[in-house]
Amino acid sequence: MSEERTEGERLAELAKRRGFFFGASGAYGGAAGFYTFGPQGATLKSNVEEAWRDRFTVQEGNFEIEAPTIMPEPVFEASGHLDGFDDMLVECPDCGESHRADHLIEDATDIEDAETLPIAEVEDLLVDHDVRCPNCGGRLAGEPVDDFNLMFETNIGPGSSTPGYLRPETAQGIFVEFPRIKEYARNSLPFGATQIGRAYRNEISPRKSIVRTREFTQAELEQFVDPERDEPDLDAVADVEVTLYPATEQEADDGEYVETTVGEAVDDGTVGDPWIGYFLGIAQEWYEHVGVDTDRFRFRQHLAGERAHYAADCWDAESEVDGDWIEIAGFAYRGDYDLSKHSEYSDDEFTIFRQFDEPKTVERAVVDPDMSVLGPEFGGEAADVQSALEELADRDPDAFEGETVTVTVGGETKTVDTDVANFRIEEQTVSGEHITPHVIEPSFGVDRTVYTLLAHAYRQDEVDGEERTYLSLSPAVAPTDVGVFPLVSNVPDLVDRAEEIVGELRAAGLDVAYDDSGSIGRRYRRQDEVGTPFCVTVDRDGLEGAGPDTATIRERDTARQVRVPVDSLVTELQAVERGEKAFDELVEAYELVAPGTDA
Ligand code: GAP
């Protein structure tokens, strides 16, 4: 066991050796920033996604969608990604390696959020600190720092006339479909739409294995609300304890974490928006459920300059691995930014009709143009002139104060006598108004969650005088629920019984690994290393003793074993796997097997 290795190195080694994840396309030299999840990792990741779906979609009563990963250019013009989704790039003049200039500044100084600095200041800092290329040691001082757009561009169809982009966040797939999703929500707020899927960013320098990659999975929830009327069910999470790191504390010389509850944090304004508070609460509970170590977890508020272009307030969920804090999720108040932008750039309707409590009488500017005049004057354009006058009356009634009024049709100015427009103010009874919903967005990185779970579950101890490495993964996400072994593989009765048990456990929905190769101790270690919470062993005592046939159940973390009737295996394993029963209850109910008796 080499203690000199960092937590990240130990994890990367275990991940590769036991099939959690490894660099993709290795046969061709690989490409930085792309990873393949192996059999254990793919199942772990899919269990994390399933746990997320259950909490953030099913239990919240939200709608899940699956949008394409390639979207046409206008989507990203509207969203702001085409213009603003940039990182700071500096290239080494000696080896040609690309680096994120802000990361180099953070490594070389005490500055924690260099991405918020202007480019010119970052260039000065490269000079002041004589920053060198991490790859070859070449001087980066004096090299230009450029904005580099992180989106992968492609062409939709043959030719290059229809540019498209691989989505840099799953969120846009939800926003552009808002006009249709709102119909499924019967046009009534609040409602949430979720999506779990791939996102792509051409990161300048992918790093820390699956922490910063170029293709990754996000699980995002867009909560659409009426900002004046809708409130979350804060009572449901008011008592949830959280560790907060507000912007004010980060800026203070002696800044500290605030240990509080969600209810208090919203009441005293530490968390400014109740919806954000609500999602921090359910996220805290969810992270605990899937096995994040809460002593290595916090919610950090973004500093003003750090927030994305769309966010009014933002908190990150951060986990500690290897002494570094990793952003594993973001909780942003996006206001009406996204829906307003798509409304402005597209022809669709991104509003919701808000019904008044009582109908209201309002004054409305209307026109009723005399078509017998407009027709001869404007010919085929008369109807367009009419529409333009109606739109102008709605938008700018003062425009009708003079003797003539002008509108633009097909790029040309058309002048109409105000009398012909028949402009007037009318009283109308209206039952509601169109509003643009506000959005609160919890956005989770699935890969970083997987990385955190592996890091926080990694343990080393000694069992039966032997060192072992094991993953103390929560049964909620562990790739395998139960390992099943015959004590020895050359006794047909033991093998037959073990195979029967495998069939029964699988039929009951448990994920089972059967293993009959090598010593029993070695088989336990193999399952321990991939985090299998329980193992069942069929031994001779279980088949030959008086009374019902039995097998042993072994708990991974303590290596304790109990002897349980074979008929009760399914029920007991389901109960401990779902967390409905503690293993201690099995220890009380059944015979504890002394260490080393069967293994
Ligand atoms: N829709 C909001 C959004 O995309 P973000 O903070 O850019 O916000 C959300 O991304 C989450 O996605 C992050 O908290 C992180 O967990 C994950 N993420 C972002 N970039 C990533 C990358 N290059 N590799 C792996 N995960 C990433």
Coordinates of C-alpha atoms and ligand atoms in Angstrom, one line a residue:
M1 CA 0.0 0.0 0.0
S2 CA 1.7 3.2 -1.1
E3 CA 0.7 6.0 1.3
E4 CA 2.6 8.6 -0.8
R5 CA 0.0 8.6 -3.5
T6 CA -2.5 11.4 -3.5
E7 CA -6.2 10.7 -3.1
G8 CA -6.7 11.4 -6.8
E9 CA -4.0 9.0 -7.8
R10 CA -5.3 6.2 -5.6
L11 CA -8.7 6.8 -7.1
A12 CA -7.6 6.9 -10.7
E13 CA -5.6 3.6 -10.2
L14 CA -8.6 1.8 -8.5
A15 CA -11.0 3.3 -11.2
K16 CA -8.9 1.8 -14.0
R17 CA -8.1 -1.5 -12.4
R18 CA -11.7 -2.3 -11.3
G19 CA -13.5 -0.9 -14.3
F20 CA -15.0 2.3 -13.0
F21 CA -13.6 4.7 -15.7
F22 CA -10.5 5.1 -17.9
G23 CA -9.3 7.4 -20.7
A24 CA -11.4 6.7 -23.9
S25 CA -10.1 5.5 -27.3
G26 CA -6.8 4.3 -25.7
A27 CA -6.2 2.0 -28.8
Y28 CA -5.6 5.2 -30.8
G29 CA -3.7 7.1 -28.2
G30 CA -6.8 8.6 -26.6
A31 CA -8.0 12.2 -26.7
A32 CA -7.7 14.4 -23.6
G33 CA -11.0 15.0 -21.8
F34 CA -12.9 11.9 -22.8
Y35 CA -13.6 9.0 -20.5
T36 CA -15.3 5.6 -20.8
F37 CA -17.1 4.3 -17.8
G38 CA -16.4 0.6 -17.5
P39 CA -18.9 -2.0 -16.1
Q40 CA -18.7 -0.8 -12.5
G41 CA -18.6 2.9 -13.3
A42 CA -21.4 2.8 -15.8
T43 CA -23.7 1.0 -13.3
L44 CA -22.6 3.4 -10.5
K45 CA -23.3 6.4 -12.7
S46 CA -26.6 5.1 -13.9
N47 CA -27.6 4.4 -10.2
V48 CA -26.7 8.0 -9.4
E49 CA -28.9 9.2 -12.3
E50 CA -31.7 7.0 -11.2
A51 CA -31.5 8.3 -7.6
W52 CA -31.5 11.9 -9.0
R53 CA -34.5 11.2 -11.2
D54 CA -36.4 9.7 -8.3
R55 CA -35.8 12.8 -6.1
F56 CA -35.8 15.7 -8.5
T57 CA -38.3 14.5 -11.1
V58 CA -40.6 11.8 -9.6
Q59 CA -40.9 13.1 -6.0
E60 CA -41.2 16.7 -7.1
G61 CA -43.9 15.8 -9.7
N62 CA -41.8 17.3 -12.5
F63 CA -41.7 16.5 -16.3
E64 CA -38.6 14.8 -17.7
I65 CA -37.7 15.4 -21.3
E66 CA -34.9 14.3 -23.7
A67 CA -33.8 16.9 -26.2
P68 CA -31.2 16.5 -29.0
T69 CA -27.6 17.2 -28.1
I70 CA -27.0 19.2 -31.3
M71 CA -28.9 22.4 -31.7
P72 CA -28.9 25.0 -34.4
E73 CA -26.9 28.2 -34.1
P74 CA -29.8 30.6 -33.4
V75 CA -30.5 28.8 -30.1
F76 CA -27.0 29.8 -28.9
E77 CA -27.2 33.3 -30.3
A78 CA -30.3 33.8 -28.2
S79 CA -28.9 32.1 -25.1
G80 CA -25.7 34.2 -25.1
H81 CA -23.4 31.2 -25.5
L82 CA -22.1 32.2 -28.9
D83 CA -20.9 35.5 -27.7
G84 CA -20.0 34.9 -24.1
F85 CA -19.3 31.2 -23.3
D86 CA -15.5 31.8 -23.3
D87 CA -12.5 30.9 -21.2
M88 CA -9.1 32.6 -21.2
L89 CA -6.6 30.9 -23.4
V90 CA -2.8 31.3 -23.4
E91 CA -0.6 29.2 -25.6
C92 CA 3.0 28.3 -24.8
P93 CA 5.4 29.7 -27.4
D94 CA 7.8 26.8 -26.9
C95 CA 5.7 23.6 -26.8
G96 CA 2.4 24.9 -28.2
E97 CA 0.4 23.6 -25.2
S98 CA -2.8 25.5 -24.5
H99 CA -3.6 26.5 -20.9
R100 CA -6.4 28.3 -19.1
A101 CA -4.7 31.6 -18.1
D102 CA -7.0 32.1 -15.1
H103 CA -6.1 28.7 -13.7
L104 CA -2.4 29.4 -14.0
I105 CA -2.9 32.7 -12.2
E106 CA -4.8 30.9 -9.4
D107 CA -2.0 28.4 -9.1
A108 CA 0.7 31.1 -9.0
T109 CA -1.1 33.6 -6.6
D110 CA -3.7 33.7 -3.8
I111 CA -6.4 34.8 -6.2
E112 CA -9.3 32.3 -6.1
D113 CA -11.5 33.6 -8.9
A114 CA -9.2 34.8 -11.7
E115 CA -11.8 34.1 -14.3
T116 CA -13.6 37.2 -13.1
L117 CA -10.6 39.4 -14.0
P118 CA -10.3 41.4 -17.2
I119 CA -7.9 39.9 -19.8
A120 CA -5.4 42.7 -19.6
E121 CA -5.0 42.2 -15.8
V122 CA -4.5 38.4 -16.4
E123 CA -1.8 39.3 -19.0
D124 CA -0.1 41.6 -16.4
L125 CA -0.3 38.9 -13.7
L126 CA 1.4 36.4 -16.1
V127 CA 4.3 38.9 -16.3
D128 CA 4.4 39.9 -12.7
H129 CA 4.6 36.3 -11.5
D130 CA 6.7 35.1 -14.3
V131 CA 4.3 32.3 -14.9
R132 CA 5.7 29.3 -16.7
C133 CA 4.2 26.6 -18.9
P134 CA 3.3 23.6 -16.7
N135 CA 4.2 21.3 -19.6
C136 CA 7.7 22.5 -20.6
G137 CA 8.6 25.4 -18.3
G138 CA 8.5 27.9 -21.2
R139 CA 7.8 31.6 -20.3
L140 CA 4.2 32.7 -20.7
A141 CA 4.9 36.3 -19.7
G142 CA 4.2 38.6 -22.6
E143 CA 2.0 36.0 -24.5
P144 CA -1.4 37.2 -25.5
V145 CA -4.5 35.9 -23.6
D146 CA -7.5 35.3 -25.8
D147 CA -11.2 34.5 -25.2
F148 CA -11.8 31.0 -26.4
N149 CA -15.4 29.8 -27.1
L150 CA -16.0 26.4 -25.5
M151 CA -18.7 25.2 -27.8
F152 CA -18.0 22.4 -30.3
E153 CA -19.2 23.5 -33.7
T154 CA -20.6 21.2 -36.4
N155 CA -22.6 21.4 -39.6
I156 CA -26.1 20.2 -39.8
G157 CA -26.5 18.3 -43.0
P158 CA -24.1 18.5 -46.0
G159 CA -22.3 21.7 -46.6
S160 CA -21.6 24.5 -44.2
S161 CA -24.7 26.6 -44.5
T162 CA -26.4 25.4 -41.3
P163 CA -24.1 25.6 -38.4
G164 CA -25.0 23.8 -35.2
Y165 CA -23.4 23.2 -31.9
L166 CA -23.1 20.4 -29.4
R167 CA -25.0 21.7 -26.4
P168 CA -22.8 23.1 -23.7
E169 CA -25.6 22.6 -21.1
T170 CA -28.8 20.5 -21.2
A171 CA -30.7 23.5 -20.0
Q172 CA -31.2 25.1 -23.4
G173 CA -33.0 21.9 -24.6
I174 CA -35.6 22.6 -21.9
F175 CA -35.9 26.4 -22.5
V176 CA -36.5 26.1 -26.3
E177 CA -39.2 23.6 -25.7
F178 CA -40.9 25.7 -23.0
P179 CA -43.9 26.6 -25.4
R180 CA -44.7 22.9 -25.7
I181 CA -43.8 21.8 -22.1
K182 CA -46.1 24.4 -20.6
E183 CA -49.0 22.8 -22.4
Y184 CA -48.3 19.5 -20.6
A185 CA -48.3 21.5 -17.4
R186 CA -51.8 22.8 -18.4
N187 CA -50.3 26.3 -18.7
S188 CA -50.2 26.7 -15.0
L189 CA -47.2 27.7 -12.8
P190 CA -45.2 26.5 -10.9
F191 CA -43.8 23.5 -12.7
G192 CA -40.4 21.9 -13.3
A193 CA -38.9 20.2 -16.3
T194 CA -35.8 18.0 -15.9
Q195 CA -33.3 16.5 -18.2
I196 CA -30.4 14.1 -17.7
G197 CA -28.0 14.0 -20.6
R198 CA -24.7 14.7 -22.2
A199 CA -23.2 18.2 -22.4
Y200 CA -20.0 19.2 -24.4
R201 CA -17.4 21.8 -23.7
N202 CA -14.1 22.1 -25.6
E203 CA -12.3 22.7 -22.3
I204 CA -8.9 24.3 -22.8
S205 CA -7.2 22.1 -20.3
P206 CA -9.3 19.1 -19.1
R207 CA -8.0 18.0 -15.8
K208 CA -8.4 15.8 -12.7
S209 CA -9.7 12.8 -14.7
I210 CA -13.5 12.9 -14.8
V211 CA -13.7 16.3 -13.0
R212 CA -13.1 18.5 -16.0
T213 CA -13.9 16.7 -19.2
R214 CA -15.0 17.7 -22.7
E215 CA -18.1 15.4 -22.7
F216 CA -20.0 14.9 -19.5
T217 CA -23.4 14.3 -18.1
Q218 CA -25.6 16.9 -16.4
A219 CA -28.8 16.4 -14.5
E220 CA -30.7 19.7 -14.6
L221 CA -34.0 20.9 -13.3
E222 CA -35.6 24.1 -14.6
Q223 CA -38.2 25.3 -12.1
F224 CA -40.6 27.7 -13.7
V225 CA -42.3 30.1 -11.3
D226 CA -44.5 33.1 -11.1
P227 CA -42.1 35.4 -9.1
E228 CA -45.0 37.3 -7.5
R229 CA -47.2 34.4 -6.5
D230 CA -45.3 31.1 -6.2
E231 CA -43.5 29.9 -3.1
P232 CA -41.8 26.6 -2.5
D233 CA -42.7 24.2 0.3
L234 CA -40.0 25.5 2.6
D235 CA -41.4 23.7 5.7
A236 CA -40.4 20.4 4.1
V237 CA -36.7 21.3 4.3
A238 CA -36.7 24.0 7.0
D239 CA -34.8 21.8 9.5
V240 CA -32.2 20.5 7.1
E241 CA -28.8 21.4 8.4
V242 CA -26.4 22.9 5.9
T243 CA -22.9 24.3 5.8
L244 CA -22.9 27.6 3.9
Y245 CA -20.1 29.8 2.7
P246 CA -21.7 33.1 1.8
A247 CA -20.0 35.7 -0.4
T248 CA -19.6 38.0 2.6
E249 CA -17.7 35.4 4.5
Q250 CA -15.4 34.6 1.5
E251 CA -14.6 38.3 1.3
A252 CA -13.9 38.8 5.0
D253 CA -10.4 38.4 6.3
D254 CA -11.6 36.0 9.0
G255 CA -14.5 34.6 7.0
E256 CA -16.1 31.4 8.3
Y257 CA -18.6 28.8 7.3
V258 CA -22.1 29.4 8.6
E259 CA -23.6 26.2 10.1
T260 CA -27.3 26.7 10.0
T261 CA -30.6 25.2 8.8
V262 CA -32.3 26.0 5.5
G263 CA -35.2 27.7 7.4
E264 CA -32.9 30.0 9.3
A265 CA -30.8 30.8 6.3
V266 CA -33.8 31.9 4.3
D267 CA -35.3 33.8 7.3
D268 CA -32.2 35.8 8.0
G269 CA -31.5 36.4 4.3
T270 CA -28.2 34.5 4.1
V271 CA -29.9 32.7 1.3
G272 CA -31.8 35.5 -0.5
D273 CA -34.4 33.4 -2.4
P274 CA -36.7 30.8 -0.9
W275 CA -36.6 28.7 -4.0
I276 CA -32.8 28.5 -3.9
G277 CA -33.1 27.6 -0.2
Y278 CA -35.6 24.9 -1.0
F279 CA -33.3 23.3 -3.5
L280 CA -30.3 23.6 -1.3
G281 CA -32.3 21.6 1.3
I282 CA -33.4 18.8 -0.9
A283 CA -29.9 18.6 -2.5
Q284 CA -28.3 18.3 1.0
E285 CA -30.6 15.4 1.8
W286 CA -30.0 13.8 -1.6
Y287 CA -26.2 14.1 -1.3
E288 CA -26.4 12.5 2.1
H289 CA -28.6 9.7 0.7
V290 CA -26.2 8.8 -2.1
G291 CA -23.2 8.9 0.2
V292 CA -21.4 12.2 0.1
D293 CA -19.4 12.8 3.3
T294 CA -21.1 15.9 4.8
D295 CA -17.8 16.8 6.6
R296 CA -16.3 17.3 3.1
F297 CA -19.2 19.2 1.6
R298 CA -20.5 22.8 1.6
F299 CA -22.6 25.3 -0.3
R300 CA -20.6 28.3 -1.5
Q301 CA -22.2 31.4 -2.8
H302 CA -20.8 32.9 -6.0
L303 CA -19.0 36.2 -5.7
A304 CA -20.6 39.0 -7.7
G305 CA -18.1 38.9 -10.5
E306 CA -18.2 35.1 -10.7
R307 CA -21.8 34.7 -11.6
A308 CA -22.8 33.6 -15.1
H309 CA -24.3 36.2 -17.4
Y310 CA -27.8 35.0 -16.6
A311 CA -27.7 34.5 -12.9
A312 CA -29.0 36.9 -10.3
D313 CA -27.8 34.7 -7.4
C314 CA -26.0 31.4 -7.5
W315 CA -24.7 28.9 -4.9
D316 CA -22.5 25.9 -5.7
A317 CA -22.5 22.6 -4.0
E318 CA -18.8 21.8 -3.5
S319 CA -17.1 18.6 -2.3
E320 CA -13.6 18.3 -1.0
V321 CA -11.3 15.8 -2.7
D322 CA -7.5 15.8 -2.4
G323 CA -7.6 19.1 -0.5
D324 CA -9.4 20.9 -3.4
W325 CA -13.0 22.0 -3.5
I326 CA -14.8 20.8 -6.6
E327 CA -18.0 22.4 -7.9
I328 CA -20.4 19.4 -8.2
A329 CA -23.7 21.4 -8.7
G330 CA -24.9 24.9 -9.2
F331 CA -28.2 26.5 -8.0
A332 CA -28.9 29.6 -10.0
Y333 CA -31.7 32.2 -9.9
R334 CA -31.9 32.8 -13.7
G335 CA -34.9 35.2 -13.6
D336 CA -36.7 35.6 -16.9
Y337 CA -33.4 35.8 -18.8
D338 CA -33.6 32.6 -20.8
L339 CA -37.3 32.7 -21.7
S340 CA -37.2 36.4 -22.6
K341 CA -34.2 35.9 -24.9
H342 CA -35.8 33.0 -26.7
S343 CA -39.0 35.0 -27.0
E344 CA -37.0 37.9 -28.5
Y345 CA -35.0 35.7 -31.0
S346 CA -37.7 33.2 -32.0
D347 CA -41.3 33.3 -33.2
D348 CA -42.7 31.3 -30.3
E349 CA -44.6 32.2 -27.2
F350 CA -42.5 32.0 -24.0
T351 CA -45.1 33.4 -21.6
I352 CA -47.8 32.0 -19.4
F353 CA -51.2 33.5 -18.9
R354 CA -51.7 34.7 -15.4
Q355 CA -55.3 34.8 -14.4
F356 CA -56.4 37.8 -12.2
D357 CA -58.3 37.1 -9.0
E358 CA -61.1 39.3 -10.3
P359 CA -61.5 40.5 -13.9
K360 CA -60.2 44.1 -14.4
T361 CA -61.3 47.0 -16.5
V362 CA -58.4 48.5 -18.3
E363 CA -57.9 51.2 -20.9
R364 CA -56.5 49.9 -24.2
A365 CA -55.3 51.8 -27.2
V366 CA -56.9 50.3 -30.4
V367 CA -57.0 51.1 -34.1
D368 CA -59.6 50.2 -36.6
P369 CA -58.0 51.4 -40.0
D370 CA -60.3 52.3 -42.8
M371 CA -59.3 49.6 -45.4
S372 CA -61.2 51.4 -48.2
V373 CA -58.4 54.0 -47.9
L374 CA -55.5 51.6 -47.1
G375 CA -56.3 49.2 -49.9
P376 CA -56.0 51.5 -52.8
E377 CA -53.0 53.3 -51.2
F378 CA -50.9 50.3 -50.2
G379 CA -52.2 47.5 -52.5
G380 CA -50.9 44.1 -51.4
E381 CA -49.2 45.6 -48.3
A382 CA -52.4 47.0 -46.8
A383 CA -52.9 44.1 -44.4
D384 CA -49.3 44.4 -43.2
V385 CA -49.8 48.1 -42.7
Q386 CA -52.9 47.4 -40.6
S387 CA -51.1 44.9 -38.4
A388 CA -48.2 47.3 -37.9
L389 CA -50.7 50.0 -36.8
E390 CA -52.3 47.6 -34.3
E391 CA -48.9 46.7 -32.9
L392 CA -47.8 50.3 -32.7
A393 CA -51.1 51.3 -30.9
D394 CA -50.4 48.6 -28.3
R395 CA -46.7 49.5 -27.9
D396 CA -46.7 53.3 -28.2
P397 CA -50.1 55.0 -28.2
D398 CA -48.4 58.5 -28.1
A399 CA -47.4 57.9 -31.7
F400 CA -50.9 58.6 -32.8
E401 CA -51.0 62.2 -31.3
G402 CA -50.0 64.0 -34.6
E403 CA -52.0 64.3 -37.9
T404 CA -50.1 61.4 -39.4
V405 CA -48.5 58.2 -38.1
T406 CA -45.6 56.2 -39.6
V407 CA -45.0 52.4 -39.5
T408 CA -42.3 50.3 -41.1
V409 CA -43.4 47.5 -43.4
G410 CA -40.9 45.3 -45.3
G411 CA -38.2 47.7 -44.3
E412 CA -40.0 50.8 -45.8
T413 CA -41.7 53.6 -44.0
K414 CA -45.4 54.0 -44.6
T415 CA -47.3 57.1 -43.6
V416 CA -51.0 57.0 -42.7
D417 CA -53.4 59.8 -41.7
T418 CA -54.3 59.4 -38.0
D419 CA -58.0 59.8 -38.9
V420 CA -57.7 56.8 -41.3
A421 CA -56.1 54.7 -38.6
N422 CA -59.2 55.4 -36.4
F423 CA -57.2 55.4 -33.2
R424 CA -59.0 55.5 -29.9
I425 CA -58.8 54.5 -26.2
E426 CA -61.3 51.8 -25.2
E427 CA -62.2 50.3 -21.9
Q428 CA -61.9 46.6 -21.9
T429 CA -62.5 43.9 -19.3
V430 CA -59.6 41.5 -19.1
S431 CA -59.3 38.3 -17.0
G432 CA -55.5 38.1 -16.8
E433 CA -52.1 39.0 -18.4
H434 CA -49.2 37.2 -20.0
I435 CA -46.1 37.0 -17.9
T436 CA -42.6 35.6 -18.5
P437 CA -41.9 33.0 -15.8
H438 CA -38.8 33.1 -13.7
V439 CA -36.4 30.2 -13.6
I440 CA -34.6 28.6 -10.7
E441 CA -32.1 26.0 -11.8
P442 CA -30.4 23.3 -9.8
S443 CA -27.8 21.9 -12.2
F444 CA -25.8 18.8 -11.2
G445 CA -22.7 17.3 -12.7
V446 CA -23.1 13.6 -12.7
D447 CA -19.5 12.7 -13.4
R448 CA -18.3 14.9 -10.6
T449 CA -20.8 13.4 -8.2
V450 CA -19.5 9.9 -9.2
Y451 CA -16.0 11.1 -8.6
T452 CA -16.9 12.5 -5.2
L453 CA -18.7 9.4 -4.1
L454 CA -15.7 7.2 -5.0
A455 CA -13.3 9.5 -3.2
H456 CA -15.5 9.8 -0.1
A457 CA -16.1 6.1 0.0
Y458 CA -12.5 5.0 -0.4
R459 CA -11.2 3.3 2.8
Q460 CA -8.3 1.2 3.9
D461 CA -8.2 -1.1 7.0
E462 CA -7.2 -4.5 8.1
V463 CA -9.4 -7.6 8.2
D464 CA -8.3 -11.0 9.5
G465 CA -4.7 -9.6 9.7
E466 CA -4.7 -8.5 6.0
E467 CA -4.8 -5.0 4.6
R468 CA -7.8 -4.3 2.5
T469 CA -9.1 -1.5 0.3
Y470 CA -12.8 -1.1 0.1
L471 CA -15.4 1.4 -1.1
S472 CA -18.0 2.2 1.5
L473 CA -20.6 3.1 -1.2
S474 CA -24.2 3.7 -0.2
P475 CA -26.4 0.7 -1.1
A476 CA -28.5 3.4 -3.0
V477 CA -25.8 3.6 -5.7
A478 CA -23.4 0.7 -5.3
P479 CA -23.0 -1.0 -8.7
T480 CA -23.7 -4.5 -7.3
D481 CA -26.2 -5.1 -4.4
V482 CA -25.0 -8.6 -3.4
G483 CA -22.1 -10.9 -4.2
V484 CA -23.0 -14.6 -4.0
F485 CA -20.4 -17.3 -3.5
P486 CA -20.3 -21.0 -2.9
L487 CA -17.6 -21.5 -0.2
V488 CA -15.7 -23.8 -2.6
S489 CA -16.4 -24.3 -6.3
N490 CA -15.8 -28.1 -6.5
V491 CA -18.8 -29.2 -4.3
P492 CA -21.8 -29.4 -6.7
D493 CA -24.3 -29.0 -3.8
L494 CA -22.8 -25.7 -2.8
V495 CA -22.6 -24.4 -6.4
D496 CA -26.2 -25.5 -7.1
R497 CA -27.5 -23.8 -4.0
A498 CA -25.5 -20.6 -4.7
E499 CA -26.9 -20.5 -8.3
E500 CA -30.4 -20.9 -7.0
I501 CA -29.9 -18.0 -4.6
V502 CA -28.6 -15.9 -7.5
G503 CA -31.7 -16.6 -9.5
E504 CA -34.0 -15.7 -6.6
L505 CA -32.2 -12.5 -5.7
R506 CA -32.2 -11.4 -9.3
A507 CA -35.9 -12.2 -9.7
A508 CA -36.4 -9.9 -6.7
G509 CA -34.7 -7.0 -8.5
L510 CA -31.3 -7.1 -6.8
D511 CA -28.2 -6.7 -8.8
V512 CA -26.1 -9.8 -8.1
A513 CA -22.5 -10.8 -8.9
Y514 CA -21.7 -14.5 -8.7
D515 CA -18.1 -15.5 -8.1
D516 CA -16.6 -18.9 -7.5
S517 CA -13.0 -18.3 -8.5
G518 CA -10.1 -18.1 -6.0
S519 CA -10.2 -18.2 -2.2
I520 CA -13.3 -16.9 -0.4
G521 CA -11.1 -14.2 1.2
R522 CA -10.0 -13.0 -2.2
R523 CA -13.6 -13.0 -3.5
Y524 CA -14.7 -10.8 -0.5
R525 CA -11.8 -8.4 -1.3
R526 CA -12.9 -8.1 -4.9
Q527 CA -16.4 -7.2 -3.9
D528 CA -15.2 -4.9 -1.2
E529 CA -13.1 -3.0 -3.7
V530 CA -16.1 -2.3 -5.9
G531 CA -18.3 -1.3 -3.0
T532 CA -20.7 -4.3 -2.9
P533 CA -22.5 -3.8 0.4
F534 CA -23.4 -7.4 1.2
C535 CA -22.1 -10.9 0.3
V536 CA -23.9 -14.2 0.7
T537 CA -21.9 -17.4 1.1
V538 CA -23.2 -20.9 0.9
D539 CA -21.2 -23.2 3.1
R540 CA -21.4 -26.8 4.2
D541 CA -22.8 -25.9 7.7
G542 CA -25.7 -24.2 5.9
L543 CA -26.7 -27.3 4.0
E544 CA -25.9 -30.0 6.5
G545 CA -27.0 -28.6 9.9
A546 CA -30.3 -29.4 11.6
G547 CA -33.2 -27.0 10.8
P548 CA -33.8 -25.0 7.7
D549 CA -31.0 -24.5 5.2
T550 CA -28.9 -21.4 5.8
A551 CA -26.3 -19.1 4.2
T552 CA -24.3 -16.3 5.6
I553 CA -24.7 -12.6 4.9
R554 CA -21.6 -10.5 5.3
E555 CA -21.7 -6.7 5.7
R556 CA -18.9 -5.0 3.8
D557 CA -17.8 -2.3 6.1
T558 CA -17.5 -4.3 9.4
A559 CA -17.0 -7.7 7.8
R560 CA -19.5 -9.1 10.3
Q561 CA -21.5 -12.2 9.2
V562 CA -24.8 -13.6 10.2
R563 CA -26.3 -17.0 9.4
V564 CA -29.8 -16.5 7.9
P565 CA -32.3 -19.1 6.7
V566 CA -32.1 -19.3 2.9
D567 CA -35.9 -18.7 2.7
S568 CA -35.4 -15.3 4.4
L569 CA -32.5 -14.1 2.3
V570 CA -34.5 -12.1 -0.2
T571 CA -36.6 -10.3 2.4
E572 CA -33.6 -9.5 4.7
L573 CA -31.3 -8.4 1.9
Q574 CA -34.0 -6.2 0.4
A575 CA -34.6 -4.6 3.8
V576 CA -30.9 -3.8 4.4
E577 CA -30.3 -2.7 0.8
R578 CA -33.2 -0.2 0.9
G579 CA -32.1 1.1 4.3
E580 CA -35.4 -0.2 5.9
K581 CA -33.3 -2.3 8.4
A582 CA -29.9 -1.8 9.9
F583 CA -27.4 -4.7 9.7
D584 CA -27.4 -4.5 13.6
E585 CA -31.0 -5.8 13.5
L586 CA -29.9 -8.9 11.6
V587 CA -27.1 -9.3 14.2
E588 CA -29.7 -9.3 16.9
A589 CA -32.1 -11.6 15.1
Y590 CA -29.6 -14.2 13.8
E591 CA -26.6 -16.2 14.8
L592 CA -23.4 -14.1 14.4
V593 CA -20.7 -16.1 12.6
A594 CA -17.3 -15.9 14.2
P595 CA -14.6 -14.3 12.0
G596 CA -12.7 -16.8 9.9
T597 CA -15.2 -19.7 10.5
D598 CA -16.2 -20.0 6.9
A599 CA -13.9 -17.7 5.1
Ligands
GAP1 N1 -27.0 25.0 -16.8 C1 -26.1 25.6 -15.9 C2 -24.8 25.0 -16.1 O1 -24.5 24.3 -17.0 P1 -22.4 25.0 -14.9 O2 -22.0 25.4 -13.6 O3 -21.6 25.4 -16.1 O4 -23.9 25.4 -15.1 C3 -23.3 22.6 -14.1 O5 -22.5 23.4 -15.0 C4 -22.5 21.5 -13.5 O6 -21.9 20.7 -14.6 C5 -21.3 21.9 -12.7 O7 -21.6 22.1 -11.4 C6 -20.4 20.6 -12.8 O8 -20.7 19.7 -11.9 C7 -20.7 20.1 -14.2 N2 -19.7 20.5 -15.2 C8 -19.5 21.6 -15.8 N3 -18.4 21.6 -16.6 C9 -17.9 20.3 -16.5 C10 -16.8 19.7 -17.2 N4 -16.0 20.3 -18.1 N5 -16.6 18.4 -16.8 C11 -17.4 17.7 -16.0 N6 -18.4 18.3 -15.3 C12 -18.7 19.6 -15.6

